[in-house]
Every structure is written in C-alpha cells, then in structure tokens.
Amino acid sequence: MVTLFRRIRQKLIDSGSVTKYLLYAIGEILLVVIGILIALQVNNWNENRINKINESLILNDLQKEFRMNQVKLDSTISYHRVLLGATNEVLDLINEPEEVIIQHNPDSLIYLTLNYFDYSPSRSVISELISSGKLSLISSDSLRMLIFDWDSALGENEEAYDTMDEMSQNLTLPYLTNNGSMKEIDQYGILMGNGGSKFESRNYLLFQELEFENHMDNQAWGITNYLDKLHRLENVINLILKHTDTQANQP
C-alpha cells in the first residue's frame, strides 16, 4: 500500500500538475489522520473493556469481603444486645431485696456487662484499592462515596468501643475489685473451671450501693452507644452490598 502511494505521488510530480499533487497530499494526510483516530478509538475501546473487566473483579471482591463482614457484624450486634439486656437487668435489680437479687444469679449478670468485644472487619480489599489507586476503576460515584463512608463509620465505631472500654477498665473494674469478689464474677467466663472465691462472696450487696448503680449505668450507656455505631456500620454494609450486586450483574 505504501509503495502504491509512492508511485502515485511520483507520477503526479512528473506530470507537473501542482493542483493534483496538493489534492493528493491533502488526501494522504486525511487518510493518516483517519488511521490515527481509528487506532485511538480501538485503543480506547480495548482500555475500557479491560477496565470493565477489572471493575467487575473488584465488585466481586467487595461483595465477598462485605458478605463476611456482614455475618460477623450481625453476630456482634446480637451478642451486644444480650449484654445490654443483662446490664439493664442489673439496673432493674438495684435496691431490690437480697432474696430477689440472688434468684437472678447476680455474678453472671455482672460478668456479662463486662464481656464486650471489638468488631474487627476485614479491610484487605478496600485497603488494596486505595493503596493501588484502583478505586477510580469503580464507575459508580455513589459506591465510591459509600466506601469512604464505611471508613468514617469504622472510625466512629472504634471511638465508641474505646470509650466503653476506657470506662470499664478505669472505673467499673477497679470499683468491683475493691468492693466485690472478682473470682465469683470471673467463674462465668474463661476462668469457669477455677471455681469461686474461697472467701464469702457478697456481691449481691453491691446492688444496694448508688456507686454500683452509676457504674452499671455507665456500662449501659457505653454498650448502647457502641450498638448505635454498629447499626450505622450495618446500614453502610447493606448499601455497599446492594450497589456491588447491582453493578456486578449489569451487562
């Protein structure tokens, strides 16, 4: 093809027709430009196709990670609802007669108010997206905003947990250590096999103290605040799963 163009160009030069040669030159330039545009279009199409494939893989990875995070979160929420119920039961027993308090196994209830744990979801997919710059491959602005919202909600959740833990470690546990029997309480947890205290336990007497009520009220507030942040995470997870599922199934 190039040889053919050269022959035509040479013939026009030899004929001495400037007009025909200029028209030919313009036509040749146009053909080159069209060829470049077609090449760019093909390249863009191929790049978009690859980006769509990579986006689909990313959405599938997000789906898998957040499905696991959802299961773990549901379990965490259910467990802390039980803890909040136990804490409220303790508060309901404040200043009740000794026989009423003992019927409710107060040591096990106190143990439950202290047996909270942190929610630690998987972050590997999102961390890799951000560090590699691949977050831009997600075409949905809403989904990208949800991912940032997830990170923000996790920060709020960690803050709520730290607040609850700080109150428990610095206020409630020192109070119980100084005024009650921790061994009687701990026998309902991982120290179950060690048995109760060798001293006479009167933890039920704590229920007659205003300071104990204050500590349990702090525990109830801390758990409730933590549950609120867990529910915020739950909402974000549900929205992310909805978006990733919808986009992953698009043609």
mmCIF file of C-alpha atoms in Angstrom:
data_model
loop_
_atom_site.group_PDB
_atom_site.id
_atom_site.type_symbol
_atom_site.label_atom_id
_atom_site.label_comp_id
_atom_site.label_asym_id
_atom_site.label_seq_id
_atom_site.Cartn_x
_atom_site.Cartn_y
_atom_site.Cartn_z
ATOM 1 C CA MET A 1 0.000 0.000 0.000
ATOM 2 C CA VAL A 2 2.821 2.432 0.863
ATOM 3 C CA THR A 3 4.610 1.539 -2.414
ATOM 4 C CA LEU A 4 1.419 2.272 -4.335
ATOM 5 C CA PHE A 5 1.096 5.724 -2.766
ATOM 6 C CA ARG A 6 4.721 6.476 -3.590
ATOM 7 C CA ARG A 7 4.170 5.567 -7.265
ATOM 8 C CA ILE A 8 1.078 7.780 -7.492
ATOM 9 C CA ARG A 9 2.929 10.652 -5.840
ATOM 10 C CA GLN A 10 5.858 10.277 -8.253
ATOM 11 C CA LYS A 11 3.605 10.257 -11.307
ATOM 12 C CA LEU A 12 1.900 13.461 -10.142
ATOM 13 C CA ILE A 13 5.269 15.131 -9.607
ATOM 14 C CA ASP A 14 6.472 14.016 -13.026
ATOM 15 C CA SER A 15 3.296 15.315 -14.675
ATOM 16 C CA GLY A 16 3.970 18.785 -13.249
ATOM 17 C CA SER A 17 0.366 19.244 -12.049
ATOM 18 C CA VAL A 18 0.684 21.138 -8.725
ATOM 19 C CA THR A 19 -3.055 21.185 -8.058
ATOM 20 C CA LYS A 20 -3.433 17.449 -8.434
ATOM 21 C CA TYR A 21 -0.385 16.878 -6.259
ATOM 22 C CA LEU A 22 -1.737 19.155 -3.489
ATOM 23 C CA LEU A 23 -5.086 17.374 -3.562
ATOM 24 C CA TYR A 24 -3.317 14.063 -3.356
ATOM 25 C CA ALA A 25 -1.159 15.293 -0.424
ATOM 26 C CA ILE A 26 -4.241 16.502 1.454
ATOM 27 C CA GLY A 27 -5.964 13.176 0.828
ATOM 28 C CA GLU A 28 -2.947 11.292 2.113
ATOM 29 C CA ILE A 29 -2.855 13.430 5.251
ATOM 30 C CA LEU A 30 -6.554 12.796 5.812
ATOM 31 C CA LEU A 31 -6.021 9.068 5.457
ATOM 32 C CA VAL A 32 -3.206 9.204 8.038
ATOM 33 C CA VAL A 33 -5.383 11.236 10.448
ATOM 34 C CA ILE A 34 -8.310 8.835 9.994
ATOM 35 C CA GLY A 35 -5.985 5.914 10.625
ATOM 36 C CA ILE A 36 -4.707 7.511 13.827
ATOM 37 C CA LEU A 37 -8.254 8.254 15.001
ATOM 38 C CA ILE A 38 -9.328 4.679 14.322
ATOM 39 C CA ALA A 39 -6.276 3.371 16.190
ATOM 40 C CA LEU A 40 -7.050 5.647 19.149
ATOM 41 C CA GLN A 41 -10.680 4.540 19.124
ATOM 42 C CA VAL A 42 -9.691 0.879 19.113
ATOM 43 C CA ASN A 43 -7.195 1.526 21.886
ATOM 44 C CA ASN A 44 -9.813 3.367 23.982
ATOM 45 C CA TRP A 45 -12.340 0.606 23.391
ATOM 46 C CA ASN A 46 -9.831 -2.019 24.466
ATOM 47 C CA GLU A 47 -8.818 0.002 27.532
ATOM 48 C CA ASN A 48 -12.477 0.475 28.530
ATOM 49 C CA ARG A 49 -13.091 -3.233 28.063
ATOM 50 C CA ILE A 50 -10.146 -4.084 30.345
ATOM 51 C CA ASN A 51 -11.308 -1.512 32.920
ATOM 52 C CA LYS A 52 -14.807 -3.035 32.905
ATOM 53 C CA ILE A 53 -13.355 -6.490 33.496
ATOM 54 C CA ASN A 54 -11.205 -5.173 36.357
ATOM 55 C CA GLU A 55 -14.176 -3.291 37.816
ATOM 56 C CA SER A 56 -16.254 -6.469 37.754
ATOM 57 C CA LEU A 57 -13.490 -8.323 39.615
ATOM 58 C CA ILE A 58 -13.285 -5.511 42.172
ATOM 59 C CA LEU A 59 -17.048 -5.571 42.724
ATOM 60 C CA ASN A 60 -16.975 -9.334 43.230
ATOM 61 C CA ASP A 61 -14.146 -8.991 45.749
ATOM 62 C CA LEU A 62 -16.071 -6.267 47.591
ATOM 63 C CA GLN A 63 -19.150 -8.476 47.629
ATOM 64 C CA LYS A 64 -17.241 -11.379 49.183
ATOM 65 C CA GLU A 65 -15.492 -9.221 51.782
ATOM 66 C CA PHE A 66 -18.615 -7.367 52.855
ATOM 67 C CA ARG A 67 -20.691 -10.537 52.967
ATOM 68 C CA MET A 68 -18.207 -11.865 55.526
ATOM 69 C CA ASN A 69 -18.192 -8.526 57.340
ATOM 70 C CA GLN A 70 -21.993 -8.580 57.425
ATOM 71 C CA VAL A 71 -22.112 -12.036 59.029
ATOM 72 C CA LYS A 72 -19.567 -11.012 61.648
ATOM 73 C CA LEU A 73 -21.385 -7.733 62.301
ATOM 74 C CA ASP A 74 -24.766 -9.446 62.733
ATOM 75 C CA SER A 75 -23.192 -11.738 65.317
ATOM 76 C CA THR A 76 -21.556 -8.802 67.111
ATOM 77 C CA ILE A 77 -24.814 -6.841 67.245
ATOM 78 C CA SER A 78 -26.802 -9.833 68.535
ATOM 79 C CA TYR A 79 -24.221 -10.552 71.222
ATOM 80 C CA HIS A 80 -24.083 -6.963 72.490
ATOM 81 C CA ARG A 81 -27.865 -6.792 72.602
ATOM 82 C CA VAL A 82 -27.658 -9.675 75.069
ATOM 83 C CA LEU A 83 -25.042 -7.734 77.048
ATOM 84 C CA LEU A 84 -27.244 -4.652 77.098
ATOM 85 C CA GLY A 85 -30.174 -6.789 78.274
ATOM 86 C CA ALA A 86 -28.052 -8.193 81.122
ATOM 87 C CA THR A 87 -26.919 -4.693 82.098
ATOM 88 C CA ASN A 88 -30.484 -3.416 82.154
ATOM 89 C CA GLU A 89 -31.470 -6.434 84.254
ATOM 90 C CA VAL A 90 -28.760 -5.479 86.754
ATOM 91 C CA LEU A 91 -30.134 -1.933 86.870
ATOM 92 C CA ASP A 92 -33.656 -3.281 87.424
ATOM 93 C CA LEU A 93 -32.382 -5.251 90.438
ATOM 94 C CA ILE A 94 -30.802 -2.226 92.122
ATOM 95 C CA ASN A 95 -32.054 -1.808 95.709
ATOM 96 C CA GLU A 96 -34.170 -4.974 95.498
ATOM 97 C CA PRO A 97 -34.275 -7.375 98.485
ATOM 98 C CA GLU A 98 -31.404 -9.864 98.818
ATOM 99 C CA GLU A 99 -33.570 -12.910 98.042
ATOM 100 C CA VAL A 100 -34.802 -11.335 94.806
ATOM 101 C CA ILE A 101 -31.287 -10.431 93.662
ATOM 102 C CA ILE A 102 -29.847 -13.894 94.389
ATOM 103 C CA GLN A 103 -32.580 -15.542 92.306
ATOM 104 C CA HIS A 104 -31.187 -13.764 89.225
ATOM 105 C CA ASN A 105 -27.608 -15.019 89.647
ATOM 106 C CA PRO A 106 -26.092 -11.527 90.010
ATOM 107 C CA ASP A 107 -22.479 -12.645 89.432
ATOM 108 C CA SER A 108 -23.269 -13.970 85.946
ATOM 109 C CA LEU A 109 -25.147 -10.769 85.104
ATOM 110 C CA ILE A 110 -22.231 -8.599 86.225
ATOM 111 C CA TYR A 111 -19.871 -10.760 84.168
ATOM 112 C CA LEU A 112 -21.980 -10.213 81.050
ATOM 113 C CA THR A 113 -21.885 -6.428 81.464
ATOM 114 C CA LEU A 114 -18.075 -6.621 81.217
ATOM 115 C CA ASN A 115 -17.700 -9.235 78.475
ATOM 116 C CA TYR A 116 -17.846 -6.975 75.410
ATOM 117 C CA PHE A 117 -15.522 -7.197 72.404
ATOM 118 C CA ASP A 118 -14.456 -5.079 69.445
ATOM 119 C CA TYR A 119 -15.796 -5.533 65.920
ATOM 120 C CA SER A 120 -12.848 -6.034 63.555
ATOM 121 C CA PRO A 121 -13.989 -6.394 59.940
ATOM 122 C CA SER A 122 -11.808 -7.371 57.009
ATOM 123 C CA ARG A 123 -10.337 -4.350 55.232
ATOM 124 C CA SER A 124 -7.994 -6.009 52.755
ATOM 125 C CA VAL A 125 -9.939 -5.272 49.554
ATOM 126 C CA ILE A 126 -10.579 -1.590 50.291
ATOM 127 C CA SER A 127 -7.036 -1.063 51.576
ATOM 128 C CA GLU A 128 -5.644 -2.555 48.349
ATOM 129 C CA LEU A 129 -7.970 -0.404 46.228
ATOM 130 C CA ILE A 130 -6.850 2.788 47.926
ATOM 131 C CA SER A 131 -3.138 1.986 48.068
ATOM 132 C CA SER A 132 -3.029 0.856 44.415
ATOM 133 C CA GLY A 133 -5.137 3.718 43.082
ATOM 134 C CA LYS A 134 -7.670 1.274 41.627
ATOM 135 C CA LEU A 135 -10.571 2.920 43.446
ATOM 136 C CA SER A 136 -11.025 5.094 40.339
ATOM 137 C CA LEU A 137 -11.972 1.961 38.368
ATOM 138 C CA ILE A 138 -15.307 1.921 40.216
ATOM 139 C CA SER A 139 -17.630 3.792 37.883
ATOM 140 C CA SER A 140 -20.349 4.474 40.461
ATOM 141 C CA ASP A 141 -19.872 7.740 42.357
ATOM 142 C CA SER A 142 -22.365 6.506 44.971
ATOM 143 C CA LEU A 143 -20.372 3.348 45.637
ATOM 144 C CA ARG A 144 -17.108 5.259 45.956
ATOM 145 C CA MET A 145 -18.767 7.595 48.471
ATOM 146 C CA LEU A 146 -20.080 4.609 50.418
ATOM 147 C CA ILE A 147 -16.564 3.190 50.657
ATOM 148 C CA PHE A 148 -15.359 6.468 52.179
ATOM 149 C CA ASP A 149 -18.442 6.481 54.421
ATOM 150 C CA TRP A 150 -17.533 2.957 55.562
ATOM 151 C CA ASP A 151 -14.084 4.155 56.608
ATOM 152 C CA SER A 152 -15.638 7.070 58.507
ATOM 153 C CA ALA A 153 -18.182 4.797 60.221
ATOM 154 C CA LEU A 154 -15.393 2.433 61.272
ATOM 155 C CA GLY A 155 -13.603 5.351 62.919
ATOM 156 C CA GLU A 156 -16.746 6.259 64.866
ATOM 157 C CA ASN A 157 -17.194 2.622 65.864
ATOM 158 C CA GLU A 158 -13.621 2.354 67.158
ATOM 159 C CA GLU A 159 -14.072 5.563 69.128
ATOM 160 C CA ALA A 160 -17.281 4.232 70.718
ATOM 161 C CA TYR A 161 -15.557 0.971 71.643
ATOM 162 C CA ASP A 162 -12.561 2.780 73.139
ATOM 163 C CA THR A 163 -14.890 4.969 75.219
ATOM 164 C CA MET A 164 -16.774 1.938 76.532
ATOM 165 C CA ASP A 165 -13.556 0.059 77.242
ATOM 166 C CA GLU A 166 -11.955 3.027 78.993
ATOM 167 C CA MET A 167 -14.919 3.479 81.334
ATOM 168 C CA SER A 168 -14.987 -0.217 82.102
ATOM 169 C CA GLN A 169 -11.232 -0.619 82.647
ATOM 170 C CA ASN A 170 -10.664 2.613 84.566
ATOM 171 C CA LEU A 171 -13.894 2.907 86.536
ATOM 172 C CA THR A 172 -16.067 -0.226 86.737
ATOM 173 C CA LEU A 173 -13.391 -2.904 87.156
ATOM 174 C CA PRO A 174 -11.418 -1.015 89.847
ATOM 175 C CA TYR A 175 -14.676 -0.476 91.735
ATOM 176 C CA LEU A 176 -15.624 -4.161 91.546
ATOM 177 C CA THR A 177 -12.097 -5.207 92.528
ATOM 178 C CA ASN A 178 -12.193 -3.014 95.631
ATOM 179 C CA ASN A 179 -15.765 -3.734 96.676
ATOM 180 C CA GLY A 180 -16.657 -7.216 95.449
ATOM 181 C CA SER A 181 -15.331 -10.632 94.543
ATOM 182 C CA MET A 182 -13.898 -10.774 91.025
ATOM 183 C CA LYS A 183 -13.334 -14.522 91.334
ATOM 184 C CA GLU A 184 -17.063 -15.084 91.757
ATOM 185 C CA ILE A 185 -17.706 -12.990 88.669
ATOM 186 C CA ASP A 186 -14.891 -14.495 86.560
ATOM 187 C CA GLN A 187 -16.094 -18.041 87.094
ATOM 188 C CA TYR A 188 -18.773 -17.340 84.471
ATOM 189 C CA GLY A 189 -16.151 -16.618 81.829
ATOM 190 C CA ILE A 190 -12.864 -18.142 80.680
ATOM 191 C CA LEU A 191 -11.947 -18.902 84.321
ATOM 192 C CA MET A 192 -15.030 -21.071 84.747
ATOM 193 C CA GLY A 193 -13.047 -24.168 85.666
ATOM 194 C CA ASN A 194 -11.221 -22.398 88.506
ATOM 195 C CA GLY A 195 -14.250 -22.260 90.757
ATOM 196 C CA GLY A 196 -15.478 -19.468 93.010
ATOM 197 C CA SER A 197 -13.806 -17.442 95.735
ATOM 198 C CA LYS A 198 -12.508 -19.044 98.935
ATOM 199 C CA PHE A 199 -13.891 -16.067 100.777
ATOM 200 C CA GLU A 200 -17.536 -15.425 101.484
ATOM 201 C CA SER A 201 -18.921 -13.579 98.496
ATOM 202 C CA ARG A 202 -21.451 -10.849 98.982
ATOM 203 C CA ASN A 203 -21.618 -9.352 95.537
ATOM 204 C CA TYR A 204 -25.379 -9.067 95.949
ATOM 205 C CA LEU A 205 -24.687 -6.300 98.463
ATOM 206 C CA LEU A 206 -23.307 -4.186 95.614
ATOM 207 C CA PHE A 207 -26.887 -3.826 94.375
ATOM 208 C CA GLN A 208 -27.625 -1.668 97.431
ATOM 209 C CA GLU A 209 -24.960 0.893 96.505
ATOM 210 C CA LEU A 210 -25.537 4.068 94.479
ATOM 211 C CA GLU A 211 -21.982 3.943 93.140
ATOM 212 C CA PHE A 212 -22.591 0.472 91.739
ATOM 213 C CA GLU A 213 -25.741 1.729 90.035
ATOM 214 C CA ASN A 214 -23.716 4.579 88.500
ATOM 215 C CA HIS A 215 -21.122 2.149 87.157
ATOM 216 C CA MET A 216 -23.774 -0.105 85.655
ATOM 217 C CA ASP A 217 -25.490 2.901 84.130
ATOM 218 C CA ASN A 218 -22.149 3.842 82.526
ATOM 219 C CA GLN A 219 -21.864 0.308 81.178
ATOM 220 C CA ALA A 220 -25.380 0.512 79.740
ATOM 221 C CA TRP A 221 -24.584 3.864 78.111
ATOM 222 C CA GLY A 222 -21.314 2.562 76.666
ATOM 223 C CA ILE A 223 -22.900 -0.570 75.195
ATOM 224 C CA THR A 224 -25.854 1.405 73.782
ATOM 225 C CA ASN A 225 -23.515 3.941 72.171
ATOM 226 C CA TYR A 226 -21.440 1.099 70.732
ATOM 227 C CA LEU A 227 -24.561 -0.596 69.344
ATOM 228 C CA ASP A 228 -25.605 2.661 67.673
ATOM 229 C CA LYS A 229 -22.288 2.764 65.808
ATOM 230 C CA LEU A 230 -22.594 -0.928 64.911
ATOM 231 C CA HIS A 231 -26.013 -0.236 63.400
ATOM 232 C CA ARG A 232 -24.521 2.601 61.353
ATOM 233 C CA LEU A 233 -21.982 0.113 60.000
ATOM 234 C CA GLU A 234 -24.837 -2.267 59.280
ATOM 235 C CA ASN A 235 -26.599 0.355 57.135
ATOM 236 C CA VAL A 236 -23.433 1.120 55.174
ATOM 237 C CA ILE A 237 -22.728 -2.576 54.583
ATOM 238 C CA ASN A 238 -26.253 -3.144 53.274
ATOM 239 C CA LEU A 239 -25.909 -0.246 50.834
ATOM 240 C CA ILE A 240 -22.487 -1.403 49.626
ATOM 241 C CA LEU A 241 -23.791 -4.916 49.041
ATOM 242 C CA LYS A 242 -26.777 -3.536 47.148
ATOM 243 C CA HIS A 243 -24.557 -1.401 44.895
ATOM 244 C CA THR A 244 -21.953 -4.082 44.233
ATOM 245 C CA ASP A 245 -24.612 -6.674 43.480
ATOM 246 C CA THR A 246 -26.468 -4.349 41.086
ATOM 247 C CA GLN A 247 -23.355 -3.279 39.176
ATOM 248 C CA ALA A 248 -21.784 -6.724 39.069
ATOM 249 C CA ASN A 249 -24.912 -8.032 37.296
ATOM 250 C CA GLN A 250 -25.032 -5.255 34.715
ATOM 251 C CA PRO A 251 -24.200 -6.290 31.135
#
